[in-house]
CSV table of C-alpha atoms in Angstrom, one decimal:
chain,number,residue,atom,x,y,z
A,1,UNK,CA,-70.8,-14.1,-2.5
A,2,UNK,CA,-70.9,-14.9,-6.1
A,3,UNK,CA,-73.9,-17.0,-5.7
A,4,UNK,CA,-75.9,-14.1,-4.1
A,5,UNK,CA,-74.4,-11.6,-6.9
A,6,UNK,CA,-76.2,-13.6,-9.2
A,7,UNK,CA,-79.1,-14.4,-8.2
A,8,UNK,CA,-79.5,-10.2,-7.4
A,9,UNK,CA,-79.3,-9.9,-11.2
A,10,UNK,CA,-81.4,-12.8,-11.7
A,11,UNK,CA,-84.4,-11.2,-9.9
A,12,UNK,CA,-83.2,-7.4,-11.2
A,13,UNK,CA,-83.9,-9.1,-14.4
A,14,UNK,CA,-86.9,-10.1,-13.7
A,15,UNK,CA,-88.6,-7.3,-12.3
A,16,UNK,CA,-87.3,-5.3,-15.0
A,17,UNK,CA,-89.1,-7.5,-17.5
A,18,UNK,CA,-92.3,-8.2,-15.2
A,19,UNK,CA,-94.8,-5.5,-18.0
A,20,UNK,CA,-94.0,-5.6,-21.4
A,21,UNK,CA,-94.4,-3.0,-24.2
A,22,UNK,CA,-98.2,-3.3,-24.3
A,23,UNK,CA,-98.3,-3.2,-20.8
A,24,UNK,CA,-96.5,-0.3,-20.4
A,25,UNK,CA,-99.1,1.3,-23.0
A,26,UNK,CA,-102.1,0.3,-21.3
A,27,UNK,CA,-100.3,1.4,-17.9
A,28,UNK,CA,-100.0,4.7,-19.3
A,29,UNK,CA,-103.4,5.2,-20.8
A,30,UNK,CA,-105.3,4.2,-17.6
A,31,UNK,CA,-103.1,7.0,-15.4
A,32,UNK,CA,-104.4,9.5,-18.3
A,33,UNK,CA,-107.9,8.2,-17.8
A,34,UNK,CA,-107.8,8.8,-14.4
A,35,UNK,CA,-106.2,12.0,-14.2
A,36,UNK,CA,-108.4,13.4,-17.0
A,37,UNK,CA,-111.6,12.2,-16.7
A,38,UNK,CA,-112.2,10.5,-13.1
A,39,UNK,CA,-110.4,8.5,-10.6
A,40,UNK,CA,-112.9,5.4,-10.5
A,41,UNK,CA,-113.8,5.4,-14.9
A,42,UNK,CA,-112.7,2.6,-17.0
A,43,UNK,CA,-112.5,1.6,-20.9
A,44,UNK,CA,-115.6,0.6,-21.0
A,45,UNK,CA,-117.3,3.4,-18.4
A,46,UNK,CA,-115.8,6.1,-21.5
A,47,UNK,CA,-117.0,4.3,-24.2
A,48,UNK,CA,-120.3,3.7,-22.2
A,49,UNK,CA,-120.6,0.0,-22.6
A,50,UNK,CA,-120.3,-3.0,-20.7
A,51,UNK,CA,-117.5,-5.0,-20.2
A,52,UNK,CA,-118.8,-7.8,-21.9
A,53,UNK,CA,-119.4,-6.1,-25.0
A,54,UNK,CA,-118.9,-7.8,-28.4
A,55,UNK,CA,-116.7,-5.8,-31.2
A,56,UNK,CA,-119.2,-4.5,-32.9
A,57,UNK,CA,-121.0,-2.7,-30.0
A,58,UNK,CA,-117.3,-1.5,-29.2
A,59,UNK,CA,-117.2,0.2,-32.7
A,60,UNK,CA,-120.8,1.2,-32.7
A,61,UNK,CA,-120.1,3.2,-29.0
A,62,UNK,CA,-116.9,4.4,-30.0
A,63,UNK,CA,-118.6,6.2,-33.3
A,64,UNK,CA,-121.3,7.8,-31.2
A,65,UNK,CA,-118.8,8.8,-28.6
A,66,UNK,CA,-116.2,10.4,-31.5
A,67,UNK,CA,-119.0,12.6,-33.0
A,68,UNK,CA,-119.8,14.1,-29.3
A,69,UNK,CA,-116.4,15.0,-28.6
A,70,UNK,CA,-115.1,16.0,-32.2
A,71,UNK,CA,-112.9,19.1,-32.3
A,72,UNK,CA,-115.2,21.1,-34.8
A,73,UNK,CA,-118.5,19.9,-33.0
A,74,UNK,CA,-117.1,21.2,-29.8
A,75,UNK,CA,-115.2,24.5,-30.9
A,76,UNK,CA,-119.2,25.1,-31.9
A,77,UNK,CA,-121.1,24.2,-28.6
A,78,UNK,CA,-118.3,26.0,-26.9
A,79,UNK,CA,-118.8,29.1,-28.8
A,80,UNK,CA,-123.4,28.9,-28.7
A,81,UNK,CA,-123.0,28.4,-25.0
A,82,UNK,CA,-120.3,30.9,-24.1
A,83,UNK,CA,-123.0,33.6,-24.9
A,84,UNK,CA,-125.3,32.1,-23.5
A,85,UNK,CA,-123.4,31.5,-19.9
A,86,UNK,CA,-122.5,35.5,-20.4
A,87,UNK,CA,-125.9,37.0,-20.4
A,88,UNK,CA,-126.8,34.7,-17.4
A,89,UNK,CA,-124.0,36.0,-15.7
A,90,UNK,CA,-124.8,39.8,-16.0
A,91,UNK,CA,-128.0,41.1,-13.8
A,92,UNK,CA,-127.5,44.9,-14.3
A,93,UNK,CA,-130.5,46.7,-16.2
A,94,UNK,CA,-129.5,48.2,-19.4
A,95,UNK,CA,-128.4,47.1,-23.0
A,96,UNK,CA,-125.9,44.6,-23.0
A,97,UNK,CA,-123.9,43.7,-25.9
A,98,UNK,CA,-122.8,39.7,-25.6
A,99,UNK,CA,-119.1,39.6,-26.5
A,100,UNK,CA,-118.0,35.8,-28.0
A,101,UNK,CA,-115.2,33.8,-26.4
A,102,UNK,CA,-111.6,35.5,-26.8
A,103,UNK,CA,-109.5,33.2,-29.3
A,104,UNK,CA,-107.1,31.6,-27.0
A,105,UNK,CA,-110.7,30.6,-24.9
A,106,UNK,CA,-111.5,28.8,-28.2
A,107,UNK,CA,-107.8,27.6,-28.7
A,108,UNK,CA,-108.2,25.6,-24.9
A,109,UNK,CA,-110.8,24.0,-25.8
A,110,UNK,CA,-110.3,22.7,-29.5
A,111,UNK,CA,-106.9,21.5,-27.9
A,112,UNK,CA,-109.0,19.6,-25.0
A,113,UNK,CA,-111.0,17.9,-27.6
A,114,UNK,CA,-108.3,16.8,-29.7
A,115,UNK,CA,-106.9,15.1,-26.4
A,116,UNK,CA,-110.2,13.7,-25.2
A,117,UNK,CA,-110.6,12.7,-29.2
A,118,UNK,CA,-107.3,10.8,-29.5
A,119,UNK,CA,-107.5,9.2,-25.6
A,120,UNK,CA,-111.0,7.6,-26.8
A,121,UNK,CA,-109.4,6.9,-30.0
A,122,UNK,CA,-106.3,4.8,-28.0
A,123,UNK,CA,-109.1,3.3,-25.5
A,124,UNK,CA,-111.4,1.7,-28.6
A,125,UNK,CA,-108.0,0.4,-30.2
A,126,UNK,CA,-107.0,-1.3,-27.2
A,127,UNK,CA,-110.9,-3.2,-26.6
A,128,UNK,CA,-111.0,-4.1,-30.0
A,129,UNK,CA,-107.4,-5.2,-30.2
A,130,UNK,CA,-105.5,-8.5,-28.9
A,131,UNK,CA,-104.8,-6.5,-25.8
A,132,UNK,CA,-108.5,-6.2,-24.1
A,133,UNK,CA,-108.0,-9.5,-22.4
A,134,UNK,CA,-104.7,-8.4,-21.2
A,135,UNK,CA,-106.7,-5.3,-19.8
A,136,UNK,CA,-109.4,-7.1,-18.5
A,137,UNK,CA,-107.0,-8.8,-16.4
A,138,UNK,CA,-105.3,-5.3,-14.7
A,139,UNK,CA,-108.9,-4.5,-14.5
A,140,UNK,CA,-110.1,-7.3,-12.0
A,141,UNK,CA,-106.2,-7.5,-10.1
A,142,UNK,CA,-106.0,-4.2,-10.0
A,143,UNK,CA,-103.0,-2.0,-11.8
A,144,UNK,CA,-99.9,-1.5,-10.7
A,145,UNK,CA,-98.8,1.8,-9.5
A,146,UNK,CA,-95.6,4.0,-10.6
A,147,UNK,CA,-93.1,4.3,-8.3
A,148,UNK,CA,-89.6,5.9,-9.3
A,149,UNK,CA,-88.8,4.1,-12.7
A,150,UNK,CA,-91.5,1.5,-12.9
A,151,UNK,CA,-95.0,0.5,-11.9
A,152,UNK,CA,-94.8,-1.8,-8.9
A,153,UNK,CA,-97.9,-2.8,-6.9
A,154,UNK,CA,-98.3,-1.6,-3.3
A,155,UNK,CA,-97.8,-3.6,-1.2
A,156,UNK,CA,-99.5,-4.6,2.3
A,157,UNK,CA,-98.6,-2.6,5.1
A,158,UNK,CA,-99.0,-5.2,8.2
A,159,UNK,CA,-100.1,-3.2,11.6
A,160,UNK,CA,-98.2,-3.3,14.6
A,161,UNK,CA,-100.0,-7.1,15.8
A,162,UNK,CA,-99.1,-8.9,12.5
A,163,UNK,CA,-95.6,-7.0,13.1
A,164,UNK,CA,-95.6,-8.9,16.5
A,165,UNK,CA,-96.7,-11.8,15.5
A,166,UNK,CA,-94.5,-12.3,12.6
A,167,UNK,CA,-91.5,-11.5,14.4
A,168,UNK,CA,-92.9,-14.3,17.2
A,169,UNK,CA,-93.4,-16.6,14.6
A,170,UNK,CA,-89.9,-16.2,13.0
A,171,UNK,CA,-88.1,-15.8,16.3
A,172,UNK,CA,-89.7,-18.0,18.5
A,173,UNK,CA,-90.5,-20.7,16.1
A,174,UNK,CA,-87.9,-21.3,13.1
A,175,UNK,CA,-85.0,-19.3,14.9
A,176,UNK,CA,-85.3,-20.7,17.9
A,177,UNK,CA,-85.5,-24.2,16.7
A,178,UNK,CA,-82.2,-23.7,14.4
A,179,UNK,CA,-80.4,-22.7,17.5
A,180,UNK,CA,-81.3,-26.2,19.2
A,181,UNK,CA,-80.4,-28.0,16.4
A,182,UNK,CA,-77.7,-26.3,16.2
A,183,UNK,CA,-77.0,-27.2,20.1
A,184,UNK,CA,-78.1,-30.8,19.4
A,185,UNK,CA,-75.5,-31.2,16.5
A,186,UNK,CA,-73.0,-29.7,18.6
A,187,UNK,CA,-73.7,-32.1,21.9
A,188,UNK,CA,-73.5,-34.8,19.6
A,189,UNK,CA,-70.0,-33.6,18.7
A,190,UNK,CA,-68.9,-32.9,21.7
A,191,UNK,CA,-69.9,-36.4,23.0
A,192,UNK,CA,-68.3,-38.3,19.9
A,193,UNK,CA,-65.5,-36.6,20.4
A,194,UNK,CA,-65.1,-37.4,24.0
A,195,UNK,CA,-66.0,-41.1,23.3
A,196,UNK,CA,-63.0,-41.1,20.6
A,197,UNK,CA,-60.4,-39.8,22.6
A,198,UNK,CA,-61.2,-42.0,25.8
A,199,UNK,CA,-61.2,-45.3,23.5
A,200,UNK,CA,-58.1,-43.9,21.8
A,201,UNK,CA,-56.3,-43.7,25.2
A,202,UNK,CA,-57.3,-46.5,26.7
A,203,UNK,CA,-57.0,-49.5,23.4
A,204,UNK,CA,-54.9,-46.7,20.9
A,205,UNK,CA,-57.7,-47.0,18.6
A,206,UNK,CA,-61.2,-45.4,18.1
A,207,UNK,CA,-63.4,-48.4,17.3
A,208,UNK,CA,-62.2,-49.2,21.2
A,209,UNK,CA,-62.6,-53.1,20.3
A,210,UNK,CA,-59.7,-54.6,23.0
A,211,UNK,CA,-61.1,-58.1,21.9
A,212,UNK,CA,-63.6,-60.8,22.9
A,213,UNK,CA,-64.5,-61.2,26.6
A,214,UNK,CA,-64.4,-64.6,28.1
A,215,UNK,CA,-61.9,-66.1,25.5
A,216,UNK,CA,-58.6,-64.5,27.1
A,217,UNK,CA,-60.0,-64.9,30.8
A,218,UNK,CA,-62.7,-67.0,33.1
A,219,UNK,CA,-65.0,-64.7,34.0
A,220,UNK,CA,-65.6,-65.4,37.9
A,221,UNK,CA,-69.1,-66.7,38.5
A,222,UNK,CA,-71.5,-64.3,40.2
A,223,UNK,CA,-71.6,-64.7,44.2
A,224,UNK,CA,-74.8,-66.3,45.1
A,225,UNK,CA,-78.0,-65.2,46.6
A,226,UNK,CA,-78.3,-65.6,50.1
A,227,UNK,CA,-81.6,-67.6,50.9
A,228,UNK,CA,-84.3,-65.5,52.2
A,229,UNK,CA,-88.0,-66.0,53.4
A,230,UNK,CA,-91.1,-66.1,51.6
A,231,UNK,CA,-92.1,-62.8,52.8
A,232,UNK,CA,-89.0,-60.9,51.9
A,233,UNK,CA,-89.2,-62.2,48.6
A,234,UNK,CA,-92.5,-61.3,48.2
A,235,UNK,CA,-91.9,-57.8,49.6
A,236,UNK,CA,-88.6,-57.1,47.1
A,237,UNK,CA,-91.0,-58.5,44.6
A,238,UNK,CA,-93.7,-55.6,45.1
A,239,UNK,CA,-91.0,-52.9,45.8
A,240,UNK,CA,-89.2,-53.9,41.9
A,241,UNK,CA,-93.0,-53.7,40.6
A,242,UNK,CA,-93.5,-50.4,41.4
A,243,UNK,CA,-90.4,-49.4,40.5
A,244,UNK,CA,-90.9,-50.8,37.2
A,245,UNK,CA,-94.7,-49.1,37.0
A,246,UNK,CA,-92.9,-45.5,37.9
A,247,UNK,CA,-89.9,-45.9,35.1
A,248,UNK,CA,-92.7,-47.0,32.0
A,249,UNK,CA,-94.5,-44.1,33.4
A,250,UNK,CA,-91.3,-42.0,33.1
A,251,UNK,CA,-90.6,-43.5,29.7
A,252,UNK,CA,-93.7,-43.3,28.4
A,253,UNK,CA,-93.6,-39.2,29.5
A,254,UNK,CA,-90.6,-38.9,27.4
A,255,UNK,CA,-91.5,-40.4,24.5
A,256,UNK,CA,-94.7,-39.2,24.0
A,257,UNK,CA,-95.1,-37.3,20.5
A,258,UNK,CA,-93.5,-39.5,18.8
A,259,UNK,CA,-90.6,-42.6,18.8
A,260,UNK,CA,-87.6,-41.3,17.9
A,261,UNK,CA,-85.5,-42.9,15.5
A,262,UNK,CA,-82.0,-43.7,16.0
A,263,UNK,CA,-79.3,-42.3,13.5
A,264,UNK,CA,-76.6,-44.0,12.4
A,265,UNK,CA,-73.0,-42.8,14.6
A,266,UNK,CA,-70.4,-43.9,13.3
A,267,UNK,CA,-68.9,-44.5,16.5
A,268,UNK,CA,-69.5,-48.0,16.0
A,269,UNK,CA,-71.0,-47.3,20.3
A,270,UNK,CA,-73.6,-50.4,21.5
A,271,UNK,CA,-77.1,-49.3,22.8
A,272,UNK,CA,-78.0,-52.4,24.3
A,273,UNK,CA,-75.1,-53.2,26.7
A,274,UNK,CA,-75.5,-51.0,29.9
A,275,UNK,CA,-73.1,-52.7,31.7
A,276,UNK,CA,-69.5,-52.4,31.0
A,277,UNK,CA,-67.7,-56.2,30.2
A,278,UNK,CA,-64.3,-57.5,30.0
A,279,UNK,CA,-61.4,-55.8,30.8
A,280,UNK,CA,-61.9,-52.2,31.7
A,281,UNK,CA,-59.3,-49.3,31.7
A,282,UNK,CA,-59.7,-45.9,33.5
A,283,UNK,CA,-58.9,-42.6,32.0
A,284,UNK,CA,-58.9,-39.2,32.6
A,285,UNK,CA,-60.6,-36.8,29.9
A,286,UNK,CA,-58.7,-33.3,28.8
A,287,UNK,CA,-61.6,-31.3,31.2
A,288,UNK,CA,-60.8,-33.7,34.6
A,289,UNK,CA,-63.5,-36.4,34.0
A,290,UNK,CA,-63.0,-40.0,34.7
A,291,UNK,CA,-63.6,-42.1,32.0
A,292,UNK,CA,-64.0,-46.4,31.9
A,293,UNK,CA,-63.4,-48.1,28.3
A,294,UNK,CA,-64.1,-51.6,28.7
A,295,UNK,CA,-63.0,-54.4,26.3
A,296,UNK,CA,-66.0,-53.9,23.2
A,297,UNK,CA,-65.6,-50.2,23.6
A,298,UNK,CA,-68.4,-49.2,25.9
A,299,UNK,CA,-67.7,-45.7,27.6
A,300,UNK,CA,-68.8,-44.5,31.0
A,301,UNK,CA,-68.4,-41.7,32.6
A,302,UNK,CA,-67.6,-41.7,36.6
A,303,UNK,CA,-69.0,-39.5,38.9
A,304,UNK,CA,-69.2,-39.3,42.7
A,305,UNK,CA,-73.1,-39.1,43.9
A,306,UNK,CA,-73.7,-37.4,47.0
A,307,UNK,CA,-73.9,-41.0,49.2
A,308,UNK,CA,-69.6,-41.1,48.3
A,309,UNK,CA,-70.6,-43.9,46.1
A,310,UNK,CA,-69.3,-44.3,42.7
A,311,UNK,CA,-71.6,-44.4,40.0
A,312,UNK,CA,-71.3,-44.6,35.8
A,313,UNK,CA,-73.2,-43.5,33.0
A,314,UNK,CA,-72.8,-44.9,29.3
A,315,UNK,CA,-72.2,-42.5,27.2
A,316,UNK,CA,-74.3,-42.7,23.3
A,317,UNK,CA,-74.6,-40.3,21.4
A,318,UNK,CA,-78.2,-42.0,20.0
A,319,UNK,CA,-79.7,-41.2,23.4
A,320,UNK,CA,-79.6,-37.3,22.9
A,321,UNK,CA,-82.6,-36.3,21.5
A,322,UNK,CA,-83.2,-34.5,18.9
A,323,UNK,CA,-85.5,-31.3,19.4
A,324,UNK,CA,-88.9,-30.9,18.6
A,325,UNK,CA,-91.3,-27.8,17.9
A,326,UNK,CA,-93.0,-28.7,20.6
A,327,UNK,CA,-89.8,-27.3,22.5
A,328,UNK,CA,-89.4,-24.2,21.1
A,329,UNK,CA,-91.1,-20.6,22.2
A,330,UNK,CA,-94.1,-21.1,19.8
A,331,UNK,CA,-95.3,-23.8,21.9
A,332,UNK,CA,-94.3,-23.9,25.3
A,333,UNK,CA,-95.6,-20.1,25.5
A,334,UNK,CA,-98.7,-20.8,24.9
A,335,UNK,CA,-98.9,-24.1,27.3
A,336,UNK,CA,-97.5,-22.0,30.0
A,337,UNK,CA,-99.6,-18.9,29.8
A,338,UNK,CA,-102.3,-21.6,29.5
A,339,UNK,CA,-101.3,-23.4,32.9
A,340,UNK,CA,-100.9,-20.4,34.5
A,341,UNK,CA,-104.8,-19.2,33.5
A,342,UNK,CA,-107.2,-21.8,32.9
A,343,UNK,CA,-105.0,-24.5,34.1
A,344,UNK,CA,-105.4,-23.3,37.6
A,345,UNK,CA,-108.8,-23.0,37.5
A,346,UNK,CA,-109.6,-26.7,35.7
A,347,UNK,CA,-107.0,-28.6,37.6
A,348,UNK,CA,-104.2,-30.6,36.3
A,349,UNK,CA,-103.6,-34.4,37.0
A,350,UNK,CA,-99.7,-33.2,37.7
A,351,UNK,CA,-100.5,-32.8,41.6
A,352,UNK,CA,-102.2,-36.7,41.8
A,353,UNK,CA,-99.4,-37.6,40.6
A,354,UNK,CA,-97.2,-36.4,42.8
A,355,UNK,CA,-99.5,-37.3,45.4
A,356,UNK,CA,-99.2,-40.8,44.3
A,357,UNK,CA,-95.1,-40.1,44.2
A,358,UNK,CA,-94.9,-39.4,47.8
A,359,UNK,CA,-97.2,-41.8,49.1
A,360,UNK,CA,-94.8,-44.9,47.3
A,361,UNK,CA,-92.4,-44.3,50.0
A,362,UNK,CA,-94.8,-44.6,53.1
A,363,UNK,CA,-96.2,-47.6,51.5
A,364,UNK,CA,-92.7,-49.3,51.1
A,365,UNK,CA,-91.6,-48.2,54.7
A,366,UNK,CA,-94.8,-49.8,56.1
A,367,UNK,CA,-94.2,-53.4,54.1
A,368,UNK,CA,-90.8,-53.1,55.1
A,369,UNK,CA,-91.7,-52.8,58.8
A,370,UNK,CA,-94.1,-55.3,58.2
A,371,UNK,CA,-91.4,-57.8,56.7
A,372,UNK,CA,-89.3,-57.6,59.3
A,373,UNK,CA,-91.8,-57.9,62.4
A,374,UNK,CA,-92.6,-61.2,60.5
A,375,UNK,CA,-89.3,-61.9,59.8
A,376,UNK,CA,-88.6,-61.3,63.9
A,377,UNK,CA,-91.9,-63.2,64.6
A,378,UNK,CA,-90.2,-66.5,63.0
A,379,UNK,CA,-86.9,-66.2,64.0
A,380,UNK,CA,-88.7,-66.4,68.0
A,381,UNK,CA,-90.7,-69.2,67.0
A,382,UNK,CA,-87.4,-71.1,66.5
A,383,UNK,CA,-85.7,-70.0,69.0
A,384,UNK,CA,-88.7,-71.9,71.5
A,385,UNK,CA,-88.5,-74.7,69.1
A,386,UNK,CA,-85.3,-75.4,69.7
């Protein structure tokens, strides 16, 4: 709160002194200017120069300029032509006897002069002084307007689309990608703090590191394959290969944009081991879950799939992504208004794909079928053989 209290007054203090003194002059002078003698004349359109006049065609314009406007010379041409507007004026036959202007006539229009006489004297001080480049400057930016208790300049008044779209931009794009950042940091959180707890009640400490498998027991050697034929191995064989081909495929989907970059936990939780090792120890989170700590501190979480069968999940904290832009509303609403328009009309390679999906499974049920009518085929040979 104090922080924002000052930096108020820092940027009070600043607007206030935005225009100094001489500003403020030449402020004033061009508002009298305008209001006096036209909206759209500057400096130099009074003194009838150009604005790349030297000094002495400054002074020159501004001595030929006083002597047309002086108070005495135009109490004079005001007086001459006042008689002269008069008798124009009357059309009725007859003598006429031309009355001069009344004294407070003459009074309005010496006191005009003397204004229009010391406003050109201000304007040729100002070109010939140290504050015509200061000038010049107002003069191709524009001058600032006075609103209230200052001169501000007015500022741009959006429409209602750069409304829209501002508010999409800010909404949809920053907004929306602090909120999953902020639902990113949190997950993270959640799923440290899970993986604490469950190595803390399995080993009573958080690093989870019950000690180093296959010193305490003999691990039991792995049962061994059973002996198969040529063409079951060769059929596995294909069926693992495609497998493999659809998971890069899936990888490759995920991480496209970009690798991500793993940051450090502090969990001290292995990536590489997706297996659990050693002795393992089963317990139940605060929400219900069943967790397994095994003996380096690897967590899974149990579930139950459909099938009955048990299944378990690592838990790591490094393989929750962090966000992109390309996730928030600023992209994906344009790629989906996209898709629905022209991408129904060019086709996208999603469908093949698919395609390609479903047709795996017929494929694998036909060398399947075929393995085992080969299989059967052999098995009778034998049986005539022997």
């Amino acid at each position: 709160m104090k922080l924002f209290a000052i930096l108020s007054l820092f940027v009070f203090f600043g607007l206030v002194a935005a225009w100094s003194k001489e500003d403020y002059e030449i402020f004033g002078l061009q508002n009298d200017v305008a209001t006096n003698e036209d909206a759209n004349v500057t400096f130099y359109d009074l003194l009838e120069i150009r604005p790349n006049a030297n000094q002495e065609q400054i002074t020159k314009a501004y001595r030929k300029k006083s002597r047309t406007i002086h108070p005495d010379k135009v109490k004079r041409a005001f007086i001459a032509n006042y008689a002269k507007d008069k008798s124009k004026a009357k059309t009725n036959k007859g003598v006429n006897v031309n009355k001069g202007p009344s004294q407070r006539e003459i009074d309005a229009a010496v006191k005009d002069a003397d204004a229009r006489s010391a406003r050109l004297n201000l304007v040729a001080n100002v070109l010939r002084g140290p504050n015509r480049e200061r000038y010049d400057h107002f003069l191709k930016n524009g001058f600032p307007l006075w609103k209230g208790t200052g001169y501000y300049y007015s500022r741009f008044r959006p429409g209602l689309g750069s409304v829209l779209l501002g508010l999409f931009l800010v909404f949809g794009g920053g907004a929306h990608y602090a909120a999953l950042i902020l639902g990113w940091k949190r997950q993270r959180e959640f799923v440290d703090r899970y993986i604490r707890q469950a190595r803390r009640a399995a080993w009573g400490d958080e690093t989870g590191v019950r000690g180093i498998p296959g010193i305490d027991s003999i691990a039991a050697p792995p049962p061994t394959a059973p002996e198969s034929d040529d063409a079951g191995a060769v059929a596995v064989n294909r069926r693992q290969k495609r497998m493999m081909d659809k998971e890069n495929k899936k990888d490759k989907k995920d991480k496209k944009g970009g690798a991500r970059v793993s940051a450090a936990s502090g969990t001290s939780t292995p990536t590489e081991q997706t297996a659990s090792t050693g002795e393992r120890k089963r317990v139940v989170a605060e929400n219900g879950k069943t967790l397994i700590v095994d003996s380096i501190g690897n967590v899974f979480l149990e579930e139950l799939n459909e099938a009955g069968e048990r299944q378990e999940f690592l838990l790591d904290i490094d393989q929750i992504e962090r966000p992109t832009l390309r996730e928030t509303m600023v992209c994906k609403l344009p790629a989906w208004c996209f898709k629905k328009t022209v991408g129904r009309v060019l086709g996208t390679s999603t469908e093949e794909v698919d395609s390609d999906e479903a047709e795996e499974p017929l494929v694998e049920e036909a060398e399947t079928t075929a393995t085992s009518n080969s299989r059967s085929r052999k098995r009778g040979k034998r049986s005539q053989r022997s």
